[in-house]
Short mmCIF file of C-alpha atoms in Angstrom, two decimals:
data_model
loop_
_atom_site.label_atom_id
_atom_site.label_comp_id
_atom_site.label_asym_id
_atom_site.label_seq_id
_atom_site.Cartn_x
_atom_site.Cartn_y
_atom_site.Cartn_z
CA MET F 4 13.72 -46.49 -69.74
CA ARG F 5 13.13 -44.49 -66.19
CA ASN F 6 11.74 -41.18 -65.70
CA ILE F 7 13.46 -39.76 -62.67
CA LYS F 8 11.84 -36.79 -60.62
CA LEU F 9 14.14 -34.80 -58.73
CA THR F 10 13.24 -32.45 -55.86
CA ILE F 11 16.16 -29.88 -55.35
CA SER F 12 17.30 -27.44 -52.58
CA TYR F 13 19.84 -24.91 -53.47
CA ASP F 14 21.63 -21.72 -52.12
CA GLY F 15 21.88 -19.97 -55.79
CA THR F 16 24.25 -17.33 -54.23
CA GLY F 17 27.37 -18.97 -56.22
CA TYR F 18 25.42 -19.53 -59.30
CA LYS F 19 24.35 -18.05 -62.42
CA GLY F 20 20.86 -19.38 -62.02
CA TRP F 21 19.78 -22.64 -62.74
CA GLN F 22 20.19 -22.92 -66.56
CA LEU F 23 23.12 -24.46 -68.51
CA GLN F 24 25.29 -21.45 -69.64
CA LYS F 25 28.44 -21.36 -71.42
CA ASN F 26 29.71 -18.87 -69.19
CA GLY F 27 29.94 -19.52 -65.24
CA ASN F 28 28.66 -22.20 -63.17
CA THR F 29 25.11 -23.22 -63.21
CA VAL F 30 22.79 -25.65 -60.77
CA GLN F 31 21.96 -27.33 -63.54
CA GLU F 32 25.24 -28.16 -64.45
CA GLU F 33 26.35 -29.22 -61.24
CA ILE F 34 23.54 -31.81 -61.22
CA GLU F 35 24.31 -33.39 -64.70
CA LYS F 36 27.90 -33.41 -63.25
CA ALA F 37 26.71 -35.40 -60.47
CA ILE F 38 24.17 -37.37 -62.40
CA SER F 39 27.28 -38.30 -64.70
CA LYS F 40 29.40 -39.81 -61.84
CA VAL F 41 26.82 -41.83 -60.42
CA PHE F 42 24.99 -43.27 -63.31
CA GLY F 43 27.92 -43.44 -65.51
CA ARG F 44 26.97 -41.32 -68.52
CA HIS F 45 25.94 -38.19 -69.28
CA HIS F 46 22.13 -37.30 -69.14
CA ARG F 47 20.18 -33.93 -69.89
CA ILE F 48 18.04 -33.02 -67.00
CA HIS F 49 15.03 -30.73 -67.52
CA GLY F 50 13.99 -28.15 -65.02
CA ALA F 51 10.54 -26.96 -64.00
CA GLY F 52 11.59 -23.27 -63.74
CA ARG F 53 14.67 -21.35 -64.76
CA THR F 54 15.42 -19.67 -61.51
CA ASP F 55 17.57 -16.57 -62.18
CA SER F 56 21.08 -15.84 -61.14
CA GLY F 57 21.34 -15.70 -57.37
CA VAL F 58 17.73 -16.73 -56.69
CA HIS F 59 17.28 -19.94 -54.26
CA ALA F 60 14.79 -22.80 -54.21
CA LYS F 61 13.70 -24.79 -51.47
CA ALA F 62 12.01 -27.10 -53.87
CA GLN F 63 13.03 -26.96 -57.51
CA VAL F 64 11.85 -29.87 -59.80
CA ALA F 65 13.98 -31.73 -62.42
CA HIS F 66 13.38 -34.68 -64.51
CA PHE F 67 15.81 -36.97 -66.51
CA LYS F 68 15.25 -40.17 -68.42
CA THR F 69 17.89 -42.92 -67.94
CA PRO F 70 17.96 -46.89 -68.58
CA VAL F 71 20.44 -47.07 -65.82
CA ASP F 72 18.86 -48.80 -62.75
CA ILE F 73 19.44 -47.21 -59.28
CA PRO F 74 17.22 -48.20 -56.36
CA ARG F 75 15.06 -44.85 -56.23
CA ASN F 76 15.81 -44.26 -52.69
CA LYS F 77 19.69 -44.48 -53.01
CA ILE F 78 19.59 -41.81 -55.74
CA PRO F 79 19.34 -38.59 -53.37
CA ALA F 80 22.25 -39.97 -51.01
CA ALA F 81 24.41 -40.90 -54.03
CA LEU F 82 23.72 -37.39 -55.54
CA ASN F 83 24.41 -35.36 -52.70
CA SER F 84 27.98 -37.18 -51.98
CA VAL F 85 29.22 -35.83 -55.29
CA LEU F 86 27.30 -32.29 -55.10
CA PRO F 87 28.86 -29.30 -53.68
CA GLU F 88 27.23 -28.32 -50.13
CA ASP F 89 24.97 -25.77 -51.61
CA ILE F 90 22.91 -28.26 -53.61
CA SER F 91 21.01 -30.82 -52.02
CA ILE F 92 18.57 -33.48 -53.73
CA THR F 93 15.84 -33.89 -50.98
CA ARG F 94 13.97 -36.37 -53.12
CA ALA F 95 13.63 -38.97 -56.13
CA GLU F 96 10.62 -40.59 -57.42
CA TYR F 97 10.08 -43.02 -60.55
CA VAL F 98 7.30 -41.01 -62.64
CA ASP F 99 5.26 -41.87 -65.63
CA GLY F 100 7.43 -41.87 -68.85
CA ASP F 101 5.35 -38.71 -70.49
CA PHE F 102 6.00 -36.93 -66.91
CA HIS F 103 7.59 -33.46 -67.60
CA SER F 104 8.56 -30.98 -65.00
CA ARG F 105 8.17 -27.76 -66.77
CA PHE F 106 5.15 -28.70 -68.87
CA ASP F 107 2.94 -30.35 -66.00
CA ALA F 108 3.57 -27.93 -63.76
CA VAL F 109 0.19 -26.45 -62.78
CA SER F 110 1.45 -23.65 -60.64
CA LYS F 111 4.73 -22.65 -59.01
CA LEU F 112 4.84 -20.91 -55.78
CA TYR F 113 7.75 -18.03 -54.87
CA ARG F 114 8.77 -16.12 -51.73
CA TYR F 115 10.53 -13.04 -51.06
CA PHE F 116 11.86 -12.22 -48.09
CA ILE F 117 12.65 -8.68 -46.99
CA PHE F 118 14.29 -8.20 -43.90
CA ASN F 119 12.75 -4.76 -42.67
CA SER F 120 15.32 -3.20 -40.27
CA ARG F 121 17.63 -0.15 -40.51
CA ASN F 122 20.68 -2.10 -38.87
CA ARG F 123 22.44 -4.65 -40.88
CA ASP F 124 22.83 -8.47 -39.73
CA PRO F 125 25.39 -10.27 -41.53
CA PHE F 126 23.25 -13.50 -40.92
CA ARG F 127 20.41 -12.28 -42.95
CA GLU F 128 22.14 -10.28 -45.78
CA ARG F 129 22.55 -13.54 -48.05
CA HIS F 130 18.89 -14.45 -48.10
CA SER F 131 16.90 -11.45 -47.92
CA TRP F 132 16.78 -7.83 -49.18
CA ARG F 133 17.28 -5.31 -46.38
CA VAL F 134 14.57 -2.29 -46.60
CA PRO F 135 15.34 0.46 -44.13
CA TYR F 136 12.41 2.24 -44.45
CA THR F 137 8.91 1.91 -42.15
CA LEU F 138 7.02 -0.06 -44.34
CA ASP F 139 3.01 0.01 -44.39
CA VAL F 140 2.40 -3.55 -44.49
CA PRO F 141 -1.37 -3.70 -44.63
CA LEU F 142 -1.34 -1.32 -47.40
CA MET F 143 1.10 -3.45 -49.44
CA ARG F 144 -1.24 -6.35 -48.73
CA ARG F 145 -4.44 -4.66 -50.19
CA GLU F 146 -2.59 -3.43 -53.12
CA ALA F 147 -0.98 -6.68 -53.77
CA ARG F 148 -4.53 -8.18 -53.99
CA SER F 149 -5.39 -6.17 -57.33
CA LEU F 150 -2.71 -8.75 -58.99
CA LEU F 151 -5.05 -11.80 -58.15
CA GLY F 152 -6.57 -13.30 -61.12
CA ARG F 153 -5.62 -13.51 -65.01
CA HIS F 154 -3.81 -10.19 -66.26
CA ASP F 155 -1.49 -9.37 -68.94
CA PHE F 156 1.52 -8.82 -66.51
CA LYS F 157 3.33 -6.63 -69.07
CA SER F 158 4.35 -3.97 -66.52
CA PHE F 159 6.20 -6.34 -64.39
CA GLN F 160 8.26 -8.08 -67.33
CA ALA F 161 12.01 -7.72 -67.65
CA LYS F 162 12.63 -4.97 -70.13
CA ASP F 163 15.37 -6.60 -72.26
CA LYS F 164 13.55 -10.37 -72.07
CA ARG F 165 10.06 -9.92 -73.09
CA GLU F 166 7.93 -13.10 -73.82
CA ARG F 167 5.02 -12.84 -76.68
CA HIS F 168 2.54 -13.92 -74.08
CA SER F 169 2.53 -12.23 -71.05
CA VAL F 170 -0.74 -12.93 -69.67
CA ARG F 171 -0.65 -15.18 -66.34
CA ASN F 172 -3.16 -16.18 -63.85
CA VAL F 173 -1.83 -15.54 -60.28
CA SER F 174 -3.88 -17.72 -58.06
CA HIS F 175 -2.41 -16.75 -54.52
CA ILE F 176 -0.50 -13.61 -53.34
CA ALA F 177 0.15 -12.87 -49.48
CA VAL F 178 2.22 -10.14 -47.42
CA LYS F 179 3.02 -11.16 -44.37
CA LYS F 180 4.91 -9.57 -41.44
CA ARG F 181 6.68 -11.38 -38.62
CA GLY F 182 8.84 -9.53 -36.44
CA THR F 183 11.47 -7.52 -38.98
CA THR F 184 10.81 -10.18 -41.88
CA VAL F 185 8.12 -9.25 -44.32
CA THR F 186 7.66 -12.15 -47.01
CA VAL F 187 5.64 -11.73 -50.27
CA ASP F 188 4.11 -14.98 -51.67
CA ILE F 189 3.30 -15.34 -55.22
CA GLU F 190 1.83 -18.62 -56.83
CA ALA F 191 0.95 -18.44 -60.53
CA ASP F 192 0.73 -20.70 -63.51
CA GLY F 193 3.50 -19.07 -64.86
CA PHE F 194 5.84 -16.09 -64.33
CA LEU F 195 7.56 -13.78 -66.64
CA TYR F 196 11.09 -13.05 -66.29
CA ASN F 197 11.71 -10.68 -63.22
CA MET F 198 7.83 -10.56 -62.57
CA VAL F 199 8.08 -11.74 -58.80
CA ARG F 200 11.09 -9.46 -58.34
CA ASN F 201 9.33 -6.28 -60.06
CA ILE F 202 6.26 -6.91 -58.02
CA VAL F 203 7.93 -6.88 -54.83
CA GLY F 204 10.07 -3.61 -55.79
CA THR F 205 6.60 -1.86 -56.49
CA LEU F 206 5.12 -3.26 -53.21
CA VAL F 207 7.86 -1.93 -51.19
CA ASP F 208 7.63 1.42 -53.25
CA ILE F 209 4.13 1.56 -52.18
CA GLY F 210 5.16 0.21 -48.79
CA ARG F 211 7.41 3.00 -47.94
CA GLY F 212 5.04 5.82 -49.28
CA TYR F 213 6.69 6.45 -52.57
CA LEU F 214 3.56 5.49 -54.46
CA SER F 215 0.25 5.93 -53.32
CA GLY F 216 -2.59 3.54 -52.84
CA GLY F 217 -4.25 2.21 -56.01
CA SER F 218 -0.94 2.37 -58.04
CA MET F 219 -0.91 -1.44 -58.19
CA ASN F 220 -4.07 -1.54 -60.29
CA GLN F 221 -2.94 1.32 -62.32
CA ILE F 222 0.41 -0.25 -63.11
CA LEU F 223 -1.12 -3.13 -64.19
CA GLN F 224 -3.24 -1.59 -66.37
CA GLU F 225 -0.83 0.58 -67.87
CA LYS F 226 1.10 -2.40 -69.48
CA ASP F 227 4.27 -0.42 -69.05
CA ARG F 228 7.57 -1.47 -67.34
CA THR F 229 8.59 2.07 -66.63
CA LYS F 230 5.49 2.70 -64.63
CA ALA F 231 6.45 0.09 -62.12
CA GLY F 232 8.91 0.16 -59.23
CA PRO F 233 12.62 -1.19 -59.18
CA THR F 234 13.60 -5.00 -59.65
CA ALA F 235 14.23 -6.21 -56.17
CA PRO F 236 17.33 -8.13 -55.67
CA ALA F 237 17.83 -11.71 -56.63
CA LYS F 238 19.00 -12.89 -53.15
CA GLY F 239 15.74 -12.60 -51.42
CA LEU F 240 13.72 -14.90 -53.79
CA PHE F 241 12.98 -18.54 -53.26
CA LEU F 242 11.43 -21.13 -55.41
CA ILE F 243 9.27 -22.59 -52.82
CA GLU F 244 7.24 -25.35 -54.69
CA VAL F 245 6.32 -26.45 -57.87
CA ARG F 246 2.69 -27.94 -58.23
CA TYR F 247 1.47 -31.04 -60.29
CA MET A 19 41.28 10.71 -26.33
CA ARG A 20 37.96 8.68 -26.53
CA ASN A 21 37.98 4.94 -25.82
CA ILE A 22 35.38 3.70 -27.93
CA LYS A 23 33.63 0.18 -27.27
CA LEU A 24 32.36 -1.54 -30.60
CA THR A 25 29.93 -4.36 -30.74
CA ILE A 26 30.32 -6.38 -33.86
CA SER A 27 28.56 -9.35 -35.42
CA TYR A 28 29.98 -11.31 -38.49
CA ASP A 29 29.67 -14.34 -40.29
CA GLY A 30 33.37 -15.97 -39.90
CA THR A 31 32.66 -18.18 -43.07
CA GLY A 32 35.12 -16.31 -45.27
CA TYR A 33 37.71 -14.99 -42.59
CA LYS A 34 40.69 -16.66 -40.79
CA GLY A 35 39.43 -15.92 -37.80
CA TRP A 36 39.37 -12.52 -35.72
CA GLN A 37 43.17 -11.86 -35.06
CA LEU A 38 45.14 -10.02 -37.52
CA GLN A 39 47.44 -12.41 -39.59
CA LYS A 40 50.00 -12.37 -41.94
CA ASN A 41 48.23 -14.83 -44.04
CA GLY A 42 44.96 -14.58 -44.99
CA ASN A 43 42.07 -11.63 -44.30
CA THR A 44 40.61 -11.58 -40.80
CA VAL A 45 37.58 -9.82 -39.32
CA GLN A 46 39.98 -7.56 -36.99
CA GLU A 47 42.02 -6.48 -40.24
CA GLU A 48 38.69 -5.60 -42.15
CA ILE A 49 37.58 -3.44 -39.19
CA GLU A 50 41.05 -1.77 -38.57
CA LYS A 51 40.73 -0.62 -42.19
CA ALA A 52 37.06 0.38 -42.10
CA ILE A 53 38.45 2.50 -39.13
CA SER A 54 41.16 3.96 -41.19
CA LYS A 55 38.86 5.12 -43.83
CA VAL A 56 36.30 6.76 -41.54
CA PHE A 57 38.40 8.06 -38.80
CA GLY A 58 41.20 9.36 -41.61
CA ARG A 59 44.31 7.33 -39.95
CA HIS A 60 45.32 3.94 -38.62
CA HIS A 61 44.12 2.50 -35.06
CA ARG A 62 44.95 -0.75 -33.33
CA ILE A 63 41.38 -2.34 -32.15
CA HIS A 64 41.54 -4.90 -29.29
CA GLY A 65 38.99 -7.58 -29.46
CA ALA A 66 37.60 -9.56 -26.25
CA GLY A 67 37.84 -13.08 -27.82
CA ARG A 68 39.92 -14.37 -30.58
CA THR A 69 37.57 -16.63 -32.51
CA ASP A 70 39.11 -19.30 -34.79
CA SER A 71 39.05 -19.32 -38.61
CA GLY A 72 35.29 -19.89 -39.55
CA VAL A 73 33.87 -19.12 -36.30
CA HIS A 74 31.11 -16.58 -36.34
CA ALA A 75 29.72 -13.88 -33.69
CA LYS A 76 26.57 -12.26 -32.70
CA ALA A 77 28.10 -9.78 -30.51
CA GLN A 78 31.77 -9.54 -30.35
CA VAL A 79 33.13 -7.04 -28.62
CA ALA A 80 36.67 -4.63 -29.29
CA HIS A 81 38.10 -1.32 -28.26
CA PHE A 82 40.16 1.42 -29.46
CA LYS A 83 41.49 4.69 -28.55
CA THR A 84 41.22 7.73 -30.74
CA PRO A 85 41.46 11.76 -30.61
CA VAL A 86 39.25 11.95 -33.71
CA ASP A 87 36.03 13.09 -32.47
CA ILE A 88 32.95 11.51 -34.67
CA PRO A 89 29.74 11.48 -32.72
CA ARG A 90 28.97 7.95 -31.31
CA ASN A 91 25.39 7.78 -32.83
CA LYS A 92 27.08 7.90 -36.21
CA ILE A 93 30.05 5.38 -36.02
CA PRO A 94 27.92 2.06 -36.51
CA ALA A 95 26.44 3.73 -40.12
CA ALA A 96 29.75 5.06 -40.92
CA LEU A 97 32.07 1.92 -40.86
CA ASN A 98 29.29 -0.45 -41.94
CA SER A 99 29.10 1.77 -45.24
CA VAL A 100 32.60 1.04 -45.66
CA LEU A 101 32.83 -2.77 -44.33
CA PRO A 102 31.82 -6.17 -46.31
CA GLU A 103 28.24 -7.36 -45.74
CA ASP A 104 29.50 -10.20 -43.71
CA ILE A 105 30.44 -7.96 -40.93
CA SER A 106 28.29 -5.32 -39.05
CA ILE A 107 29.01 -2.84 -36.12
CA THR A 108 26.07 -3.00 -34.27
CA ARG A 109 26.80 -0.39 -31.23
CA ALA A 110 29.35 2.14 -30.47
CA GLU A 111 29.82 3.33 -27.04
CA TYR A 112 32.15 6.01 -25.35
CA VAL A 113 33.62 3.95 -22.52
CA ASP A 114 36.06 4.81 -19.35
CA GLY A 115 39.78 5.30 -20.73
CA ASP A 116 41.03 2.44 -18.51
CA PHE A 117 38.35 0.02 -20.17
CA HIS A 118 39.97 -2.82 -22.06
CA SER A 119 37.41 -5.28 -24.20
CA ARG A 120 39.32 -8.66 -23.00
CA PHE A 121 40.83 -7.89 -19.50
CA ASP A 122 37.65 -6.37 -18.40
CA ALA A 123 35.55 -9.17 -19.60
CA VAL A 124 33.86 -11.37 -16.89
CA SER A 125 32.28 -14.13 -18.90
CA LYS A 126 31.58 -15.17 -22.65
CA LEU A 127 28.97 -16.96 -23.99
CA TYR A 128 29.33 -19.27 -26.75
CA ARG A 129 26.51 -21.11 -28.41
CA TYR A 130 27.02 -24.23 -31.15
CA PHE A 131 24.51 -25.28 -33.33
CA ILE A 132 23.85 -29.07 -34.67
CA PHE A 133 21.57 -29.73 -37.37
CA ASN A 134 20.49 -33.05 -36.28
CA SER A 135 19.21 -34.50 -39.62
CA ARG A 136 19.88 -37.40 -42.23
CA ASN A 137 18.86 -35.17 -44.91
CA ARG A 138 20.98 -31.83 -46.09
CA ASP A 139 19.61 -28.51 -46.59
CA PRO A 140 21.92 -26.12 -48.08
CA PHE A 141 20.67 -23.23 -46.01
CA ARG A 142 21.70 -24.41 -42.81
CA GLU A 143 25.13 -26.13 -43.85
CA ARG A 144 26.86 -22.84 -43.70
CA HIS A 145 26.23 -21.97 -40.06
CA SER A 146 25.80 -25.25 -38.23
CA TRP A 147 27.16 -28.79 -38.09
CA ARG A 148 24.83 -31.59 -39.81
CA VAL A 149 25.04 -34.75 -37.61
CA PRO A 150 22.72 -37.78 -39.01
CA TYR A 151 22.82 -39.92 -36.22
CA THR A 152 19.93 -40.01 -33.54
CA LEU A 153 21.27 -38.12 -30.34
CA ASP A 154 19.84 -38.88 -26.76
CA VAL A 155 19.91 -35.18 -25.93
CA PRO A 156 18.69 -35.38 -22.32
CA LEU A 157 21.78 -37.78 -21.83
CA MET A 158 24.00 -35.11 -23.23
CA ARG A 159 22.29 -32.43 -21.10
CA ARG A 160 23.02 -34.38 -17.77
CA GLU A 161 26.56 -35.22 -18.90
CA ALA A 162 27.06 -31.39 -19.93
CA ARG A 163 26.50 -30.73 -16.27
CA SER A 164 29.52 -32.57 -15.26
CA LEU A 165 31.67 -29.37 -16.64
CA LEU A 166 29.75 -26.68 -14.51
CA GLY A 167 31.96 -25.21 -12.19
CA ARG A 168 35.95 -24.39 -11.66
CA HIS A 169 38.00 -27.39 -13.54
CA ASP A 170 41.11 -28.32 -15.41
CA PHE A 171 39.97 -28.51 -19.29
CA LYS A 172 42.88 -30.04 -20.26
CA SER A 173 40.71 -32.71 -21.65
CA PHE A 174 39.61 -30.57 -24.04
CA GLN A 175 42.42 -28.05 -25.10
CA ALA A 176 43.92 -28.14 -28.57
CA LYS A 177 46.54 -30.51 -28.50
CA ASP A 178 49.10 -28.24 -30.41
CA LYS A 179 48.06 -24.64 -28.63
CA ARG A 180 48.38 -25.39 -24.91
CA GLU A 181 48.09 -22.43 -22.55
CA ARG A 182 49.99 -22.78 -19.18
CA HIS A 183 46.65 -22.38 -16.99
CA SER A 184 43.96 -24.64 -18.39
CA VAL A 185 41.54 -24.31 -15.21
CA ARG A 186 38.40 -22.43 -16.49
CA ASN A 187 35.21 -21.74 -14.53
CA VAL A 188 32.14 -22.73 -16.42
CA SER A 189 29.08 -20.93 -15.19
CA HIS A 190 26.13 -22.06 -17.46
CA ILE A 191 25.98 -25.00 -19.79
CA ALA A 192 22.76 -25.88 -21.52
CA VAL A 193 21.85 -28.66 -24.03
CA LYS A 194 18.85 -27.71 -25.98
CA LYS A 195 16.67 -29.29 -28.64
CA ARG A 196 13.99 -27.78 -30.79
CA GLY A 197 12.84 -29.48 -33.92
CA THR A 198 16.26 -30.57 -35.63
CA THR A 199 18.42 -27.87 -34.09
CA VAL A 200 20.34 -29.25 -30.52
CA THR A 201 22.15 -25.94 -29.25
CA VAL A 202 24.79 -26.25 -26.55
CA ASP A 203 25.51 -22.99 -24.76
CA ILE A 204 28.48 -22.66 -22.36
CA GLU A 205 29.63 -19.57 -20.27
CA ALA A 206 32.99 -19.42 -18.90
CA ASP A 207 35.30 -16.85 -17.43
CA GLY A 208 37.55 -17.94 -20.10
CA PHE A 209 38.01 -20.67 -23.00
CA LEU A 210 41.01 -22.88 -23.93
CA TYR A 211 41.85 -23.27 -27.82
CA ASN A 212 39.09 -25.14 -29.41
CA MET A 213 37.28 -25.79 -25.65
CA VAL A 214 33.91 -25.20 -27.11
CA ARG A 215 34.54 -27.49 -30.29
CA ASN A 216 36.16 -30.28 -28.37
CA ILE A 217 33.09 -30.25 -25.50
CA VAL A 218 30.90 -30.31 -28.24
CA GLY A 219 32.66 -33.40 -30.08
CA THR A 220 32.58 -35.62 -27.03
CA LEU A 221 28.79 -34.31 -26.11
CA VAL A 222 27.86 -35.67 -29.80
CA ASP A 223 29.82 -39.07 -29.43
CA ILE A 224 27.88 -39.67 -26.01
CA GLY A 225 24.88 -38.48 -27.40
CA ARG A 226 25.21 -41.15 -30.36
CA GLY A 227 26.06 -43.91 -27.97
CA TYR A 228 29.72 -44.05 -29.16
CA LEU A 229 30.60 -42.93 -25.33
CA SER A 230 28.46 -43.83 -22.34
CA GLY A 231 26.77 -42.08 -19.49
CA GLY A 232 29.48 -41.05 -17.16
CA SER A 233 32.14 -40.25 -19.86
CA MET A 234 32.42 -36.79 -19.37
CA ASN A 235 33.26 -36.57 -15.96
CA GLN A 236 36.11 -39.46 -16.61
CA ILE A 237 37.22 -37.56 -19.58
CA LEU A 238 37.34 -34.19 -17.45
CA GLN A 239 39.38 -36.03 -14.59
CA GLU A 240 41.67 -37.90 -16.91
CA LYS A 241 43.01 -34.59 -18.33
CA ASP A 242 44.33 -35.99 -21.46
CA ARG A 243 42.91 -34.48 -25.06
CA THR A 244 43.12 -38.21 -26.54
CA LYS A 245 40.37 -39.28 -24.11
CA ALA A 246 37.86 -36.67 -25.31
CA GLY A 247 35.59 -36.77 -28.74
CA PRO A 248 36.43 -35.32 -31.81
CA THR A 249 36.71 -31.34 -32.48
CA ALA A 250 33.46 -30.18 -33.82
CA PRO A 251 33.63 -28.20 -37.16
CA ALA A 252 34.03 -24.39 -36.55
CA LYS A 253 30.82 -23.43 -38.70
CA GLY A 254 28.56 -24.12 -36.12
CA LEU A 255 29.96 -22.09 -33.58
CA PHE A 256 28.98 -18.55 -32.30
CA LEU A 257 30.37 -16.17 -29.89
CA ILE A 258 26.85 -14.77 -28.63
CA GLU A 259 28.03 -12.25 -25.70
CA VAL A 260 30.87 -10.89 -23.86
CA ARG A 261 29.52 -9.79 -20.35
CA TYR A 262 31.60 -7.46 -18.23
#
């Protein structure tokens, strides 16, 4: 048996997220269909992270085991030839039999794109959240630092999808501005449902002066979702990298 | 009566081009519907150029006359609030009563985006033509210069949509490469149907070595569409500017 690790880029606009669902097409389903065509039989694939409906990925990772022998360097082009244009396999590797894309991931890096402009731009609406208010980016950057390290992120967890353990370790967080683009990078050992989007929504509330300096730390301490800001839209969020 | 000049940006992916049609939605139709809602009555608008199905615009221009008095600086936001996200009014101006967006245009600048890579990228497929071959960009640049000036561009005119006069004046042409992006800029006093896309298809045939150096001038002289290269896909083409 081969254990194959795939690196995958996708525009999530048209999908109900990564994970298989009864209703609505998902990225996992499209890739499993492509594998069936190329490998001649069905295989279940396992993704590193379950990106939500509308969330994108520059480098999602998934693995699957197969007895079918197809040369590693032929796999991306073969799968891409039967995949829709908004999903692309960028790499295929043979890995150890016990490699698991999800359980072996040490950290994941997400990047959120804010388009900070009063004017619309049809070419940016699809992959960013347009925020028309003036944002105090240095303040957002300072506030974001409160999240660094090991914390209970209960305040930033989706109300309807609680996990038993809400402690995560954020190893890196960066808020950058370049022209009208503000990006928020967050790397952590794991993420709660909607965690990045809730953090970004809170940072924007701080940046526009709706919440004051010191709010981020206070919200974190309160462990109460109702204290944090709104959930930023899915379309601005990208899974950038899964580290092993 | 006010004569109002609009500057419009749109992602043409979902539209059957600019111009009103019986079948299929067009950008003109969407804008006329938005004007009806905001101005309270129907107005016919006139665009500077009829971009084809799937072609985009950074700054298309259109005008319309109206007796309705809405402050100029309120018009973009009012129209945008009822337009779909892939169309945006970026500017509205009051102009002289005899201004005509099409007849008064001195030149138009189109830019074509080639994504020169063997690997797919879901985030670039939508707005560029992926060409997997190695391209000799300096040769493409030299060949493109043959098109500068006043010529009969019959060789680059769509077979099924001939115009009586196929002489146009190309005032600027530039082929640039930056990373995996190759752009072709063409400015002219007017364009034949599919002219930019046929020129780009020919340049790519030259760049990949399928046509030799000197071909561009020869094809131009032959005034025969069958001698030129294929029509590049609509999705890579942008109307960048209309000059008055």
